[in-house]
Tab-separated table of N, CA and C in Angstrom:
chain	number	residue	atom	x	y	z
A	1	VAL	N	95.660	85.698	91.020
A	1	VAL	CA	94.788	85.911	92.525
A	1	VAL	C	94.640	87.301	92.579
A	2	PHE	N	93.265	87.922	92.898
A	2	PHE	CA	93.141	89.118	93.209
A	2	PHE	C	93.366	89.425	94.802
A	3	HIS	N	93.633	90.737	94.937
A	3	HIS	CA	94.073	91.276	96.326
A	3	HIS	C	93.241	92.394	96.296
A	4	ASP	N	92.523	93.060	97.343
A	4	ASP	CA	92.057	93.988	97.665
A	4	ASP	C	93.006	95.239	98.134
A	5	SER	N	94.063	95.648	97.584
A	5	SER	CA	94.952	96.914	97.624
A	5	SER	C	95.877	96.730	96.384
A	6	PRO	N	96.534	97.984	96.577
A	6	PRO	CA	97.237	98.224	95.374
A	6	PRO	C	98.509	97.821	95.683
A	7	LEU	N	99.149	96.536	95.522
A	7	LEU	CA	100.343	96.042	96.027
A	7	LEU	C	101.641	96.536	95.433
A	8	PRO	N	102.717	96.864	96.263
A	8	PRO	CA	102.642	96.084	97.139
A	8	PRO	C	102.342	96.805	98.447
A	9	ARG	N	101.589	97.896	98.374
A	9	ARG	CA	101.077	98.343	99.690
A	9	ARG	C	100.111	97.759	100.249
A	10	TYR	N	100.089	97.543	101.755
A	10	TYR	CA	98.741	97.167	102.407
A	10	TYR	C	98.681	95.300	101.973
A	11	ARG	N	99.788	94.832	101.894
A	11	ARG	CA	99.899	93.195	101.698
A	11	ARG	C	99.484	92.828	103.139
A	12	GLY	N	98.994	91.398	103.139
A	12	GLY	CA	98.375	90.720	104.281
A	12	GLY	C	96.970	91.042	104.284
A	13	PHE	N	96.182	90.615	105.618
A	13	PHE	CA	94.820	90.539	105.693
A	13	PHE	C	94.219	91.832	105.946
A	14	ALA	N	93.152	91.866	105.338
A	14	ALA	CA	92.324	93.176	105.322
A	14	ALA	C	92.894	94.534	105.255
A	15	PRO	N	93.376	94.461	103.879
A	15	PRO	CA	93.479	95.672	103.221
A	15	PRO	C	92.652	96.770	103.115
A	16	THR	N	91.559	96.201	102.908
A	16	THR	CA	90.446	97.686	102.729
A	16	THR	C	90.106	98.001	104.073
A	17	VAL	N	90.107	97.229	105.048
A	17	VAL	CA	89.505	98.012	106.549
A	17	VAL	C	90.762	98.740	106.932
A	18	TRP	N	92.174	98.626	106.524
A	18	TRP	CA	93.154	99.295	107.086
A	18	TRP	C	93.423	100.963	106.224
A	19	ALA	N	93.111	100.544	104.962
A	19	ALA	CA	92.886	101.788	104.164
A	19	ALA	C	91.739	102.507	104.526
A	20	ILE	N	90.780	102.053	104.970
A	20	ILE	CA	89.557	102.883	105.792
A	20	ILE	C	90.423	103.823	107.160
A	21	VAL	N	90.884	102.966	107.973
A	21	VAL	CA	91.233	103.361	109.039
A	21	VAL	C	92.240	104.224	108.841
A	22	ASN	N	93.113	104.279	107.938
A	22	ASN	CA	94.046	104.841	107.737
A	22	ASN	C	93.995	106.179	106.869
A	23	GLY	N	92.572	106.449	106.618
A	23	GLY	CA	92.109	107.345	106.348
A	23	GLY	C	92.457	107.698	104.518
A	24	GLU	N	92.648	106.612	103.862
A	24	GLU	CA	93.069	106.318	102.570
A	24	GLU	C	92.037	107.240	101.659
A	25	LYS	N	92.336	108.039	100.590
A	25	LYS	CA	90.952	108.653	99.743
A	25	LYS	C	91.240	107.851	98.751
A	26	GLU	N	92.283	107.333	98.001
A	26	GLU	CA	92.413	106.501	97.016
A	26	GLU	C	92.910	105.126	97.251
A	27	PHE	N	92.258	104.158	96.752
A	27	PHE	CA	92.843	103.002	97.074
A	27	PHE	C	92.639	102.035	95.795
A	28	GLY	N	93.016	100.615	95.645
A	28	GLY	CA	92.941	99.794	94.726
A	28	GLY	C	93.169	98.290	94.496
A	29	ILE	N	92.977	97.746	93.442
A	29	ILE	CA	92.743	96.596	93.643
A	29	ILE	C	94.014	95.778	93.077
A	30	SER	N	94.437	94.855	93.145
A	30	SER	CA	96.030	93.832	92.376
A	30	SER	C	95.378	92.555	91.759
A	31	LEU	N	95.785	92.029	90.531
A	31	LEU	CA	95.739	90.886	90.246
A	31	LEU	C	97.146	90.513	90.135
A	32	MET	N	97.543	89.095	90.454
A	32	MET	CA	98.773	89.150	90.556
A	32	MET	C	99.051	87.545	90.106
A	33	GLN	N	100.001	86.907	90.150
A	33	GLN	CA	100.249	85.493	90.069
A	33	GLN	C	100.690	85.077	91.740
A	34	ILE	N	100.630	83.912	91.720
A	34	ILE	CA	100.919	83.803	93.302
A	34	ILE	C	102.054	83.440	93.095
A	35	GLY	N	102.996	84.035	94.462
A	35	GLY	CA	104.247	83.948	94.595
A	35	GLY	C	104.786	82.960	95.841
A	36	GLU	N	105.964	83.094	95.704
A	36	GLU	CA	106.511	82.343	96.841
A	36	GLU	C	106.177	83.028	98.735
A	37	ASP	N	105.987	84.181	98.685
A	37	ASP	CA	105.356	84.479	99.728
A	37	ASP	C	103.767	85.466	99.708
A	38	VAL	N	103.494	85.437	100.723
A	38	VAL	CA	102.101	86.123	100.984
A	38	VAL	C	102.224	87.421	100.089
A	39	ASP	N	101.200	87.335	99.076
A	39	ASP	CA	100.932	88.806	98.345
A	39	ASP	C	102.438	89.290	97.577
A	40	SER	N	103.035	88.270	97.295
A	40	SER	CA	104.485	88.871	96.591
A	40	SER	C	104.539	88.417	95.120
A	41	GLY	N	103.360	88.113	94.512
A	41	GLY	CA	103.661	87.651	92.835
A	41	GLY	C	103.488	88.794	91.959
A	42	ASP	N	104.184	88.245	90.881
A	42	ASP	CA	104.218	89.519	90.029
A	42	ASP	C	102.781	90.208	89.503
A	43	LEU	N	102.798	91.156	89.417
A	43	LEU	CA	101.541	92.254	88.990
A	43	LEU	C	100.707	91.815	87.732
A	44	ILE	N	99.486	91.633	87.457
A	44	ILE	CA	99.077	91.534	86.032
A	44	ILE	C	98.541	92.544	85.501
A	45	ALA	N	97.687	93.420	86.692
A	45	ALA	CA	96.825	94.430	86.784
A	45	ALA	C	96.596	95.255	87.850
A	46	GLN	N	96.164	96.383	87.805
A	46	GLN	CA	96.066	96.762	89.120
A	46	GLN	C	95.130	97.900	88.724
A	47	ALA	N	93.921	98.522	89.417
A	47	ALA	CA	93.113	99.741	88.928
A	47	ALA	C	92.913	100.105	90.344
A	48	PHE	N	92.453	101.488	90.337
A	48	PHE	CA	91.920	102.399	91.247
A	48	PHE	C	90.876	102.566	91.646
A	49	TYR	N	90.546	103.347	92.730
A	49	TYR	CA	88.949	103.999	93.069
A	49	TYR	C	89.372	104.838	94.131
A	50	GLN	N	88.307	106.114	94.335
A	50	GLN	CA	88.247	106.784	95.136
A	50	GLN	C	87.338	105.951	96.850
A	51	ILE	N	87.976	106.653	97.415
A	51	ILE	CA	87.277	106.203	99.081
A	51	ILE	C	86.913	107.628	99.502
A	52	GLY	N	84.996	107.631	99.400
A	52	GLY	CA	84.339	109.046	100.052
A	52	GLY	C	84.711	108.913	101.640
A	53	GLU	N	84.265	110.194	102.128
A	53	GLU	CA	84.229	110.732	103.586
A	53	GLU	C	83.207	109.571	103.926
A	54	ASN	N	82.399	109.583	103.361
A	54	ASN	CA	81.102	108.795	104.054
A	54	ASN	C	80.872	107.228	103.530
A	55	ASP	N	81.663	106.907	102.759
A	55	ASP	CA	81.706	105.489	102.363
A	55	ASP	C	81.569	104.475	103.026
A	56	THR	N	80.680	103.562	103.310
A	56	THR	CA	80.907	102.502	104.524
A	56	THR	C	81.620	100.997	103.795
A	57	ILE	N	82.008	100.408	104.830
A	57	ILE	CA	82.653	99.253	104.220
A	57	ILE	C	81.727	98.355	102.977
A	58	LYS	N	80.549	98.422	103.519
A	58	LYS	CA	79.855	97.465	102.540
A	58	LYS	C	79.758	98.513	101.134
A	59	GLU	N	79.325	99.369	100.884
A	59	GLU	CA	79.915	100.089	99.583
A	59	GLU	C	81.212	100.031	98.744
A	60	ILE	N	82.271	100.333	99.947
A	60	ILE	CA	83.637	100.036	99.442
A	60	ILE	C	83.353	98.707	98.730
A	61	MET	N	83.068	97.425	99.622
A	61	MET	CA	83.261	96.357	99.246
A	61	MET	C	82.776	95.940	97.743
A	62	GLN	N	81.510	96.838	97.435
A	62	GLN	CA	80.751	96.549	96.169
A	62	GLN	C	81.711	97.100	95.088
A	63	VAL	N	82.506	98.025	95.302
A	63	VAL	CA	83.058	99.080	94.470
A	63	VAL	C	84.439	97.983	94.468
A	64	VAL	N	85.046	97.282	95.051
A	64	VAL	CA	85.950	96.382	94.921
A	64	VAL	C	85.622	94.941	93.911
A	65	THR	N	84.912	94.683	94.521
A	65	THR	CA	84.036	93.364	93.778
A	65	THR	C	83.635	93.891	92.131
A	66	ASP	N	83.207	95.115	91.799
A	66	ASP	CA	82.978	95.446	90.541
A	66	ASP	C	84.116	95.661	89.705
A	67	THR	N	85.270	96.444	90.680
A	67	THR	CA	86.511	96.642	89.876
A	67	THR	C	87.214	95.370	89.587
A	68	TYR	N	87.157	94.103	90.463
A	68	TYR	CA	87.744	92.932	90.058
A	68	TYR	C	87.211	92.400	88.678
A	69	VAL	N	85.461	92.407	88.436
A	69	VAL	CA	84.997	92.039	87.711
A	69	VAL	C	85.581	93.026	86.514
A	70	ARG	N	85.806	94.461	86.273
A	70	ARG	CA	86.134	94.988	85.087
A	70	ARG	C	87.353	94.990	84.509
A	71	VAL	N	88.344	94.387	86.148
A	71	VAL	CA	89.627	93.904	85.523
A	71	VAL	C	89.991	92.439	84.989
A	72	LEU	N	89.450	91.910	85.389
A	72	LEU	CA	89.120	90.782	84.875
A	72	LEU	C	88.931	90.603	83.521
A	73	CYS	N	87.817	91.357	83.130
A	73	CYS	CA	87.046	91.329	81.501
A	73	CYS	C	88.414	92.101	80.835
A	74	GLU	N	89.020	92.772	81.324
A	74	GLU	CA	89.721	93.618	80.494
A	74	GLU	C	90.997	92.632	80.012
A	75	VAL	N	91.682	91.887	81.172
A	75	VAL	CA	92.859	90.820	80.342
A	75	VAL	C	92.328	89.689	80.408
A	76	PHE	N	90.998	89.204	80.547
A	76	PHE	CA	90.908	87.656	80.114
A	76	PHE	C	91.373	87.132	78.969
A	77	GLY	N	91.111	87.925	77.927
A	77	GLY	CA	91.843	87.353	76.474
A	77	GLY	C	93.315	87.363	76.765
A	78	SER	N	94.299	88.194	77.319
A	78	SER	CA	95.488	87.966	77.327
A	78	SER	C	95.855	86.935	78.152
A	79	LEU	N	95.010	86.700	79.355
A	79	LEU	CA	95.442	85.595	79.993
A	79	LEU	C	95.084	84.093	79.332
A	80	LEU	N	94.058	84.148	78.630
A	80	LEU	CA	93.949	82.636	77.761
A	80	LEU	C	94.808	82.659	76.863
A	81	GLU	N	95.298	83.945	76.190
A	81	GLU	CA	96.520	83.566	75.228
A	81	GLU	C	97.784	83.214	75.899
A	82	GLY	N	97.968	83.932	77.299
A	82	GLY	CA	99.207	83.425	77.591
A	82	GLY	C	100.018	84.795	77.749
A	83	SER	N	99.508	85.878	77.144
A	83	SER	CA	100.140	87.105	76.506
A	83	SER	C	100.231	88.018	77.396
A	84	VAL	N	99.656	87.946	78.735
A	84	VAL	CA	99.854	89.038	79.994
A	84	VAL	C	101.381	89.405	79.920
A	85	LYS	N	101.124	90.798	80.326
A	85	LYS	CA	102.588	91.720	80.722
A	85	LYS	C	102.620	91.291	82.141
A	86	LEU	N	103.761	90.976	82.727
A	86	LEU	CA	103.724	90.940	84.106
A	86	LEU	C	104.953	92.023	84.344
A	87	THR	N	104.657	92.192	85.763
A	87	THR	CA	105.448	93.504	86.412
A	87	THR	C	105.594	93.057	87.747
A	88	PRO	N	107.338	93.132	88.036
A	88	PRO	CA	107.543	92.481	89.428
A	88	PRO	C	107.305	93.305	90.127
A	89	GLN	N	106.618	93.139	91.462
A	89	GLN	CA	106.525	93.990	92.532
A	89	GLN	C	107.685	94.575	93.168
A	90	ASP	N	107.917	95.899	93.749
A	90	ASP	CA	108.981	96.567	94.307
A	90	ASP	C	109.019	96.124	95.918
A	91	HIS	N	109.763	95.107	95.788
A	91	HIS	CA	109.801	94.376	97.230
A	91	HIS	C	110.517	95.276	98.524
A	92	SER	N	111.289	96.377	98.123
A	92	SER	CA	112.044	96.912	98.934
A	92	SER	C	110.965	98.260	99.996
């Protein structure tokens, strides 16, 4: 499952909006396994991008979508082979 935040930061709903509201300059996405709790699964991959001062939510969401595609292409073979490395989230 993809999540549009660098988990465990910004778990939950509308993380990209909250990143903008909070003035984040760098943000990211996570690809994770489904876990018991919301957005709690082990991480498969993460990628980061910059948020410009004048970027709109539309522009940022296009970057998020492009980043999803790039990350999926990078890990697709490992997912199919079952050899992907999982990293537990820090829940503290």
